[in-house]
PDB file of C-alpha atoms in Angstrom:
ATOM      1  CA  GLU A   1     107.689  84.479  53.377  1.00 69.00           C
ATOM      2  CA  PRO A   2     104.582  83.128  55.155  1.00 73.00           C
ATOM      3  CA  LEU A   3     103.076  85.250  57.875  1.00 83.00           C
ATOM      4  CA  TYR A   4     102.790  83.938  61.421  1.00 87.00           C
ATOM      5  CA  THR A   5      99.239  82.698  61.923  1.00 87.00           C
ATOM      6  CA  PRO A   6      98.223  81.213  65.313  1.00 88.00           C
ATOM      7  CA  ASN A   7      96.242  77.963  65.291  1.00 86.00           C
ATOM      8  CA  ASP A   8      93.275  79.720  66.936  1.00 86.00           C
ATOM      9  CA  PHE A   9      93.235  82.680  64.540  1.00 84.00           C
ATOM     10  CA  SER A  10      90.108  81.477  62.722  1.00 80.00           C
ATOM     11  CA  ILE A  11      88.829  78.832  65.106  1.00 75.00           C
ATOM     12  CA  LEU A  12      85.515  80.632  65.696  1.00 66.00           C
ATOM     13  CA  ASP A  13      84.876  81.840  62.160  1.00 62.00           C
ATOM     14  CA  ASN A  14      82.107  79.289  61.596  1.00 62.00           C
ATOM     15  CA  LEU A  15      80.276  80.683  64.622  1.00 55.00           C
ATOM     16  CA  PHE A  16      80.917  84.406  64.367  1.00 53.00           C
ATOM     17  CA  GLY A  17      82.186  85.120  60.871  1.00 54.00           C
ATOM     18  CA  GLU A  18      85.639  86.038  59.657  1.00 59.00           C
ATOM     19  CA  ASN A  19      88.235  87.282  62.126  1.00 71.00           C
ATOM     20  CA  TRP A  20      88.081  90.655  60.415  1.00 76.00           C
ATOM     21  CA  GLN A  21      89.176  92.888  63.276  1.00 80.00           C
ATOM     22  CA  LEU A  22      92.646  91.311  63.517  1.00 85.00           C
ATOM     23  CA  SER A  23      92.993  91.156  59.743  1.00 83.00           C
ATOM     24  CA  LEU A  24      92.022  94.815  59.418  1.00 82.00           C
ATOM     25  CA  ILE A  25      94.825  95.962  61.711  1.00 84.00           C
ATOM     26  CA  LYS A  26      97.246  93.586  59.939  1.00 86.00           C
ATOM     27  CA  ALA A  27      97.873  91.560  63.086  1.00 87.00           C
ATOM     28  CA  GLU A  28      99.587  88.730  61.212  1.00 88.00           C
ATOM     29  CA  GLU A  29     102.176  91.135  59.805  1.00 89.00           C
ATOM     30  CA  THR A  30     102.629  92.627  63.285  1.00 89.00           C
ATOM     31  CA  TRP A  31     103.192  89.222  64.909  1.00 90.00           C
ATOM     32  CA  ASP A  32     106.162  88.687  62.607  1.00 89.00           C
ATOM     33  CA  ILE A  33     107.722  91.668  64.428  1.00 89.00           C
ATOM     34  CA  THR A  34     106.425  91.251  67.982  1.00 89.00           C
ATOM     35  CA  MET A  35     103.916  89.144  69.911  1.00 89.00           C
ATOM     36  CA  GLY A  36     104.217  91.247  73.024  1.00 87.00           C
ATOM     37  CA  SER A  37     106.568  90.782  75.944  1.00 86.00           C
ATOM     38  CA  ASN A  38     106.201  89.691  79.550  1.00 80.00           C
ATOM     39  CA  SER A  39     108.339  92.693  80.454  1.00 84.00           C
ATOM     40  CA  CYS A  40     105.368  94.902  79.561  1.00 87.00           C
ATOM     41  CA  VAL A  41     102.243  94.445  81.668  1.00 94.00           C
ATOM     42  CA  ILE A  42      98.758  95.735  80.833  1.00 96.00           C
ATOM     43  CA  ALA A  43      96.399  96.676  83.672  1.00 97.00           C
ATOM     44  CA  ILE A  44      92.718  96.180  82.844  1.00 96.00           C
ATOM     45  CA  ILE A  45      90.617  98.450  85.062  1.00 95.00           C
ATOM     46  CA  GLU A  46      86.961  97.411  85.114  1.00 91.00           C
ATOM     47  CA  PRO A  47      83.805  97.996  87.151  1.00 86.00           C
ATOM     48  CA  GLY A  48      83.026  94.277  86.715  1.00 78.00           C
ATOM     49  CA  ARG A  49      84.808  91.060  87.593  1.00 81.00           C
ATOM     50  CA  TYR A  50      86.632  88.477  85.507  1.00 88.00           C
ATOM     51  CA  ASP A  51      86.675  84.770  84.834  1.00 87.00           C
ATOM     52  CA  LEU A  52      90.103  84.025  86.243  1.00 87.00           C
ATOM     53  CA  ASN A  53      89.842  80.369  85.219  1.00 88.00           C
ATOM     54  CA  HIS A  54      89.084  81.133  81.587  1.00 89.00           C
ATOM     55  CA  GLU A  55      91.202  78.976  79.250  1.00 88.00           C
ATOM     56  CA  ASP A  56      92.157  82.022  77.204  1.00 90.00           C
ATOM     57  CA  LEU A  57      93.154  84.184  80.188  1.00 91.00           C
ATOM     58  CA  GLN A  58      94.473  82.242  83.144  1.00 91.00           C
ATOM     59  CA  ASP A  59      98.032  81.696  81.901  1.00 92.00           C
ATOM     60  CA  ASN A  60      98.572  85.403  81.200  1.00 93.00           C
ATOM     61  CA  ILE A  61      97.201  86.760  84.489  1.00 94.00           C
ATOM     62  CA  VAL A  62     100.000  88.026  86.719  1.00 94.00           C
ATOM     63  CA  TYR A  63      97.857  89.820  89.319  1.00 94.00           C
ATOM     64  CA  PHE A  64      94.258  90.385  90.341  1.00 92.00           C
ATOM     65  CA  ASN A  65      93.072  92.644  93.119  1.00 90.00           C
ATOM     66  CA  ASN A  66      89.895  90.959  94.270  1.00 78.00           C
ATOM     67  CA  SER A  67      88.211  87.658  94.902  1.00 62.00           C
ATOM     68  CA  ASN A  68      86.618  86.537  91.685  1.00 57.00           C
ATOM     69  CA  PRO A  69      82.996  85.226  91.844  1.00 58.00           C
ATOM     70  CA  PRO A  70      80.688  86.048  90.235  1.00 63.00           C
ATOM     71  CA  THR A  71      82.266  86.366  86.797  1.00 66.00           C
ATOM     72  CA  ASP A  72      81.494  89.233  84.474  1.00 69.00           C
ATOM     73  CA  ALA A  73      81.513  88.935  80.698  1.00 79.00           C
ATOM     74  CA  HIS A  74      82.697  92.474  80.010  1.00 83.00           C
ATOM     75  CA  GLY A  75      85.854  92.307  82.109  1.00 87.00           C
ATOM     76  CA  THR A  76      86.746  88.913  80.684  1.00 88.00           C
ATOM     77  CA  PHE A  77      86.101  90.149  77.159  1.00 87.00           C
ATOM     78  CA  VAL A  78      88.218  93.293  77.493  1.00 90.00           C
ATOM     79  CA  ALA A  79      91.143  91.390  79.002  1.00 92.00           C
ATOM     80  CA  GLY A  80      90.935  88.863  76.176  1.00 90.00           C
ATOM     81  CA  CYS A  81      90.997  91.555  73.508  1.00 88.00           C
ATOM     82  CA  ALA A  82      94.260  92.811  74.955  1.00 91.00           C
ATOM     83  CA  ALA A  83      96.125  89.617  75.793  1.00 92.00           C
ATOM     84  CA  ALA A  84      94.196  86.371  75.496  1.00 90.00           C
ATOM     85  CA  VAL A  85      96.370  83.262  75.426  1.00 91.00           C
ATOM     86  CA  THR A  86      96.993  82.566  71.739  1.00 90.00           C
ATOM     87  CA  ASP A  87      98.102  79.593  69.641  1.00 88.00           C
ATOM     88  CA  ASN A  88      96.431  77.209  72.107  1.00 89.00           C
ATOM     89  CA  ASN A  89      93.901  75.625  69.728  1.00 86.00           C
ATOM     90  CA  ILE A  90      90.934  77.162  71.536  1.00 84.00           C
ATOM     91  CA  GLY A  91      89.055  80.462  71.725  1.00 82.00           C
ATOM     92  CA  VAL A  92      90.544  83.504  70.030  1.00 84.00           C
ATOM     93  CA  SER A  93      93.821  85.118  69.107  1.00 86.00           C
ATOM     94  CA  SER A  94      94.682  88.441  70.728  1.00 89.00           C
ATOM     95  CA  ILE A  95      96.955  91.285  69.786  1.00 88.00           C
ATOM     96  CA  VAL A  96      99.900  91.093  72.224  1.00 88.00           C
ATOM     97  CA  PHE A  97      99.421  87.612  73.613  1.00 90.00           C
ATOM     98  CA  ASN A  98     102.805  87.263  75.300  1.00 89.00           C
ATOM     99  CA  THR A  99     101.994  90.192  77.564  1.00 92.00           C
ATOM    100  CA  GLY A 100     101.000  89.859  81.233  1.00 94.00           C
ATOM    101  CA  LEU A 101      97.628  91.023  82.543  1.00 95.00           C
ATOM    102  CA  MET A 102      96.822  92.765  85.799  1.00 96.00           C
ATOM    103  CA  LEU A 103      93.070  92.592  86.412  1.00 95.00           C
ATOM    104  CA  TYR A 104      91.396  95.148  88.638  1.00 94.00           C
ATOM    105  CA  ASN A 105      87.823  95.065  89.891  1.00 91.00           C
ATOM    106  CA  GLY A 106      86.923  98.687  90.540  1.00 90.00           C
ATOM    107  CA  ALA A 107      86.903 101.576  88.077  1.00 91.00           C
ATOM    108  CA  ASN A 108      88.833 104.188  90.037  1.00 93.00           C
ATOM    109  CA  GLU A 109      92.084 106.110  90.064  1.00 95.00           C
ATOM    110  CA  ASN A 110      93.436 104.302  93.129  1.00 95.00           C
ATOM    111  CA  ASN A 111      93.572 101.132  91.065  1.00 95.00           C
ATOM    112  CA  TRP A 112      95.453 102.969  88.323  1.00 97.00           C
ATOM    113  CA  ILE A 113      98.067 104.064  90.845  1.00 97.00           C
ATOM    114  CA  ASP A 114      98.271 100.615  92.429  1.00 97.00           C
ATOM    115  CA  ALA A 115      98.765  98.970  89.048  1.00 97.00           C
ATOM    116  CA  VAL A 116     101.603 101.314  88.160  1.00 97.00           C
ATOM    117  CA  SER A 117     103.245 100.701  91.545  1.00 97.00           C
ATOM    118  CA  ARG A 118     103.204  96.985  90.686  1.00 96.00           C
ATOM    119  CA  GLY A 119     104.863  97.513  87.330  1.00 95.00           C
ATOM    120  CA  ALA A 120     102.043  98.146  84.840  1.00 95.00           C
ATOM    121  CA  ARG A 121     102.932 100.616  82.103  1.00 93.00           C
ATOM    122  CA  ILE A 122      99.698 100.411  80.113  1.00 96.00           C
ATOM    123  CA  ILE A 123      96.284 101.030  81.665  1.00 97.00           C
ATOM    124  CA  ASN A 124      93.104 100.146  79.826  1.00 97.00           C
ATOM    125  CA  CYS A 125      89.794 101.706  80.888  1.00 96.00           C
ATOM    126  CA  SER A 126      86.813 100.382  78.921  1.00 92.00           C
ATOM    127  CA  TYR A 127      84.346 102.364  81.007  1.00 91.00           C
ATOM    128  CA  ILE A 128      83.142 105.927  81.422  1.00 90.00           C
ATOM    129  CA  SER A 129      82.256 108.059  84.412  1.00 90.00           C
ATOM    130  CA  LEU A 130      78.479 107.931  84.910  1.00 82.00           C
ATOM    131  CA  SER A 131      78.404 111.657  85.639  1.00 86.00           C
ATOM    132  CA  CYS A 132      80.062 112.438  82.273  1.00 88.00           C
ATOM    133  CA  ALA A 133      81.862 115.236  84.069  1.00 92.00           C
ATOM    134  CA  TYR A 134      85.436 116.480  84.200  1.00 96.00           C
ATOM    135  CA  ASN A 135      87.113 115.819  87.555  1.00 96.00           C
ATOM    136  CA  SER A 136      90.195 117.802  88.528  1.00 97.00           C
ATOM    137  CA  TYR A 137      91.581 115.062  90.799  1.00 96.00           C
ATOM    138  CA  THR A 138      91.308 112.413  88.087  1.00 97.00           C
ATOM    139  CA  ASN A 139      92.916 114.797  85.634  1.00 97.00           C
ATOM    140  CA  SER A 140      95.849 115.337  88.000  1.00 98.00           C
ATOM    141  CA  VAL A 141      96.321 111.563  88.353  1.00 98.00           C
ATOM    142  CA  VAL A 142      96.278 111.182  84.563  1.00 98.00           C
ATOM    143  CA  ASN A 143      98.944 113.862  84.193  1.00 98.00           C
ATOM    144  CA  MET A 144     101.086 112.365  86.948  1.00 98.00           C
ATOM    145  CA  LEU A 145     101.030 108.901  85.389  1.00 98.00           C
ATOM    146  CA  SER A 146     101.651 110.300  81.930  1.00 97.00           C
ATOM    147  CA  ASP A 147     104.729 112.110  83.253  1.00 97.00           C
ATOM    148  CA  MET A 148     105.930 108.696  84.494  1.00 97.00           C
ATOM    149  CA  GLY A 149     105.645 107.283  80.979  1.00 96.00           C
ATOM    150  CA  VAL A 150     102.425 105.354  81.593  1.00 97.00           C
ATOM    151  CA  ILE A 151     100.046 104.976  78.639  1.00 96.00           C
ATOM    152  CA  ILE A 152      96.328 105.239  79.497  1.00 97.00           C
ATOM    153  CA  VAL A 153      93.803 104.037  76.918  1.00 96.00           C
ATOM    154  CA  ALA A 154      90.054 104.559  77.355  1.00 95.00           C
ATOM    155  CA  GLY A 155      86.847 103.989  75.432  1.00 92.00           C
ATOM    156  CA  ALA A 156      85.249 107.123  73.994  1.00 91.00           C
ATOM    157  CA  GLY A 157      81.697 105.789  74.434  1.00 87.00           C
ATOM    158  CA  ASN A 158      79.062 103.681  72.717  1.00 81.00           C
ATOM    159  CA  GLY A 159      77.251 106.386  70.776  1.00 78.00           C
ATOM    160  CA  THR A 160      73.457 106.404  70.990  1.00 71.00           C
ATOM    161  CA  TYR A 161      73.190 102.742  71.922  1.00 58.00           C
ATOM    162  CA  PRO A 162      71.714 101.520  74.238  1.00 54.00           C
ATOM    163  CA  LEU A 163      68.846 103.619  75.611  1.00 56.00           C
ATOM    164  CA  ASP A 164      68.994 106.438  78.155  1.00 55.00           C
ATOM    165  CA  HIS A 165      70.788 105.781  81.399  1.00 55.00           C
ATOM    166  CA  PRO A 166      68.227 105.175  84.195  1.00 56.00           C
ATOM    167  CA  ASN A 167      70.030 107.505  86.618  1.00 60.00           C
ATOM    168  CA  TYR A 168      71.020 110.218  84.149  1.00 58.00           C
ATOM    169  CA  PRO A 169      68.127 111.074  81.798  1.00 61.00           C
ATOM    170  CA  GLY A 170      69.274 112.220  78.373  1.00 58.00           C
ATOM    171  CA  GLN A 171      72.523 110.283  78.608  1.00 56.00           C
ATOM    172  CA  ASN A 172      73.317 106.789  77.410  1.00 56.00           C
ATOM    173  CA  ARG A 173      74.409 103.875  79.550  1.00 64.00           C
ATOM    174  CA  ALA A 174      77.874 103.964  78.028  1.00 78.00           C
ATOM    175  CA  SER A 175      78.020 107.394  76.372  1.00 83.00           C
ATOM    176  CA  CYS A 176      77.618 111.064  77.154  1.00 86.00           C
ATOM    177  CA  GLY A 177      75.404 113.733  75.646  1.00 82.00           C
ATOM    178  CA  ILE A 178      71.992 113.357  74.070  1.00 73.00           C
ATOM    179  CA  ASN A 179      73.468 112.329  70.716  1.00 75.00           C
ATOM    180  CA  GLY A 180      76.062 110.024  72.297  1.00 80.00           C
ATOM    181  CA  ASN A 181      78.937 112.153  71.023  1.00 84.00           C
ATOM    182  CA  GLY A 182      79.606 114.146  74.176  1.00 88.00           C
ATOM    183  CA  TYR A 183      82.869 114.071  76.101  1.00 93.00           C
ATOM    184  CA  ALA A 184      83.216 110.888  78.150  1.00 92.00           C
ATOM    185  CA  TYR A 185      85.763 110.552  80.908  1.00 95.00           C
ATOM    186  CA  PRO A 186      88.450 109.303  81.444  1.00 96.00           C
ATOM    187  CA  ALA A 187      88.782 109.109  77.628  1.00 96.00           C
ATOM    188  CA  SER A 188      88.500 112.867  77.120  1.00 96.00           C
ATOM    189  CA  TYR A 189      91.293 113.946  79.453  1.00 97.00           C
ATOM    190  CA  ASP A 190      94.492 115.157  77.843  1.00 96.00           C
ATOM    191  CA  ASN A 191      97.193 112.466  78.021  1.00 97.00           C
ATOM    192  CA  VAL A 192      94.615 109.694  77.601  1.00 97.00           C
ATOM    193  CA  ILE A 193      94.279 107.882  74.266  1.00 96.00           C
ATOM    194  CA  SER A 194      90.563 108.063  73.448  1.00 95.00           C
ATOM    195  CA  VAL A 195      89.402 105.149  71.278  1.00 91.00           C
ATOM    196  CA  SER A 196      86.239 104.915  69.195  1.00 87.00           C
ATOM    197  CA  SER A 197      85.388 102.196  66.681  1.00 79.00           C
ATOM    198  CA  ILE A 198      85.054 101.188  63.070  1.00 76.00           C
ATOM    199  CA  GLY A 199      83.332  98.196  61.524  1.00 70.00           C
ATOM    200  CA  ASN A 200      84.535  95.513  59.147  1.00 70.00           C
ATOM    201  CA  ASP A 201      84.085  97.889  56.215  1.00 71.00           C
ATOM    202  CA  ASN A 202      86.800 100.108  57.726  1.00 72.00           C
ATOM    203  CA  LYS A 203      84.191 102.809  58.351  1.00 69.00           C
ATOM    204  CA  HIS A 204      82.882 104.265  61.592  1.00 65.00           C
ATOM    205  CA  TRP A 205      80.850 101.615  63.401  1.00 56.00           C
ATOM    206  CA  ASP A 206      77.144 101.392  62.562  1.00 51.00           C
ATOM    207  CA  TYR A 207      74.921  98.950  64.411  1.00 50.00           C
ATOM    208  CA  THR A 208      72.896  96.592  62.245  1.00 45.00           C
ATOM    209  CA  ASP A 209      70.073  96.124  64.759  1.00 46.00           C
ATOM    210  CA  GLY A 210      67.876  98.748  63.113  1.00 43.00           C
ATOM    211  CA  SER A 211      68.739 101.502  65.575  1.00 49.00           C
ATOM    212  CA  GLY A 212      71.135 103.274  63.231  1.00 46.00           C
ATOM    213  CA  SER A 213      73.304 104.026  66.242  1.00 54.00           C
ATOM    214  CA  THR A 214      76.971 104.855  65.911  1.00 64.00           C
ATOM    215  CA  HIS A 215      79.840 104.831  68.337  1.00 74.00           C
ATOM    216  CA  THR A 216      80.974 108.085  69.874  1.00 82.00           C
ATOM    217  CA  HIS A 217      83.043 110.530  67.873  1.00 81.00           C
ATOM    218  CA  ASN A 218      84.230 113.969  68.946  1.00 87.00           C
ATOM    219  CA  ASP A 219      87.374 116.065  68.841  1.00 90.00           C
ATOM    220  CA  LYS A 220      88.858 114.191  71.811  1.00 92.00           C
ATOM    221  CA  VAL A 221      88.901 110.872  69.931  1.00 90.00           C
ATOM    222  CA  ASP A 222      92.438 109.870  68.977  1.00 89.00           C
ATOM    223  CA  ILE A 223      91.979 106.454  67.363  1.00 84.00           C
ATOM    224  CA  CYS A 224      89.209 104.599  65.560  1.00 80.00           C
ATOM    225  CA  THR A 225      89.870 100.887  65.929  1.00 75.00           C
ATOM    226  CA  PRO A 226      87.997  97.759  64.832  1.00 69.00           C
ATOM    227  CA  GLY A 227      85.145  96.663  67.063  1.00 58.00           C
ATOM    228  CA  TYR A 228      85.679  93.161  68.465  1.00 46.00           C
ATOM    229  CA  ARG A 229      83.137  90.349  68.235  1.00 40.00           C
ATOM    230  CA  VAL A 230      81.779  90.474  71.766  1.00 38.00           C
ATOM    231  CA  LEU A 231      80.827  86.800  71.934  1.00 32.00           C
ATOM    232  CA  SER A 232      83.973  85.439  70.361  1.00 34.00           C
ATOM    233  CA  LEU A 233      85.827  85.140  73.647  1.00 36.00           C
ATOM    234  CA  PHE A 234      83.005  83.283  75.391  1.00 35.00           C
ATOM    235  CA  PRO A 235      82.167  80.059  73.545  1.00 34.00           C
ATOM    236  CA  TYR A 236      82.685  78.085  76.725  1.00 31.00           C
ATOM    237  CA  ASN A 237      82.803  78.314  80.528  1.00 31.00           C
ATOM    238  CA  ASN A 238      79.663  79.571  82.253  1.00 28.00           C
ATOM    239  CA  TYR A 239      78.250  81.301  79.201  1.00 26.00           C
ATOM    240  CA  GLY A 240      75.955  78.562  77.955  1.00 25.00           C
ATOM    241  CA  ARG A 241      77.996  77.681  74.875  1.00 24.00           C
ATOM    242  CA  SER A 242      80.026  74.677  73.877  1.00 22.00           C
ATOM    243  CA  SER A 243      83.811  74.629  74.123  1.00 23.00           C
ATOM    244  CA  GLY A 244      84.403  73.846  70.448  1.00 22.00           C
TER     245      GLY A 244
END
């Protein structure tokens, strides 16, 4: 029996290569079981802003906590990975595309709590604390939300790429520890799903820019998941690319 394949599943392959990350996690087989549900809302907590008018986001946004301009590529990208509008003949397919998005500008625990009070049951944090330090208050919030049945997912870090953080010598802009494999927070709290990455060869991610850098891995990492093509969500709108 044919698998469900959205009409935008491979729409950008000519620009960015095969849609390997969705194929690797067997998304087509998953979509025959579920495409997400509007009864389950994902809160995207970001230090940056979002493009609320993006063709692949606007129909799935159920709440945002701030005025929008200027847009920020990272927030838009992360939201699109989770629940971009799919089967719309443009942009990309996403994993649970029938799921609502709450978008928060501000990487802090108050936004976690606010999102849950508004009905979010999944919180995504694709950021790390710049201090790379455990915080007892944050840990208590994590435990409280976990006891309520809330799932918190966070990025483990970006390994040894890019270069040292300007305010924290010896640490990376999006990682912790000199080798990029230190504990990053909130990912490293108990009751948070810490996510690192793999590449299209189903092995731990290795940059091909000559740096030899790898994404973070330590004993707090729970899942290695395919890295997403960063540009694939932005072929149009304010990013200097055509809308093909």
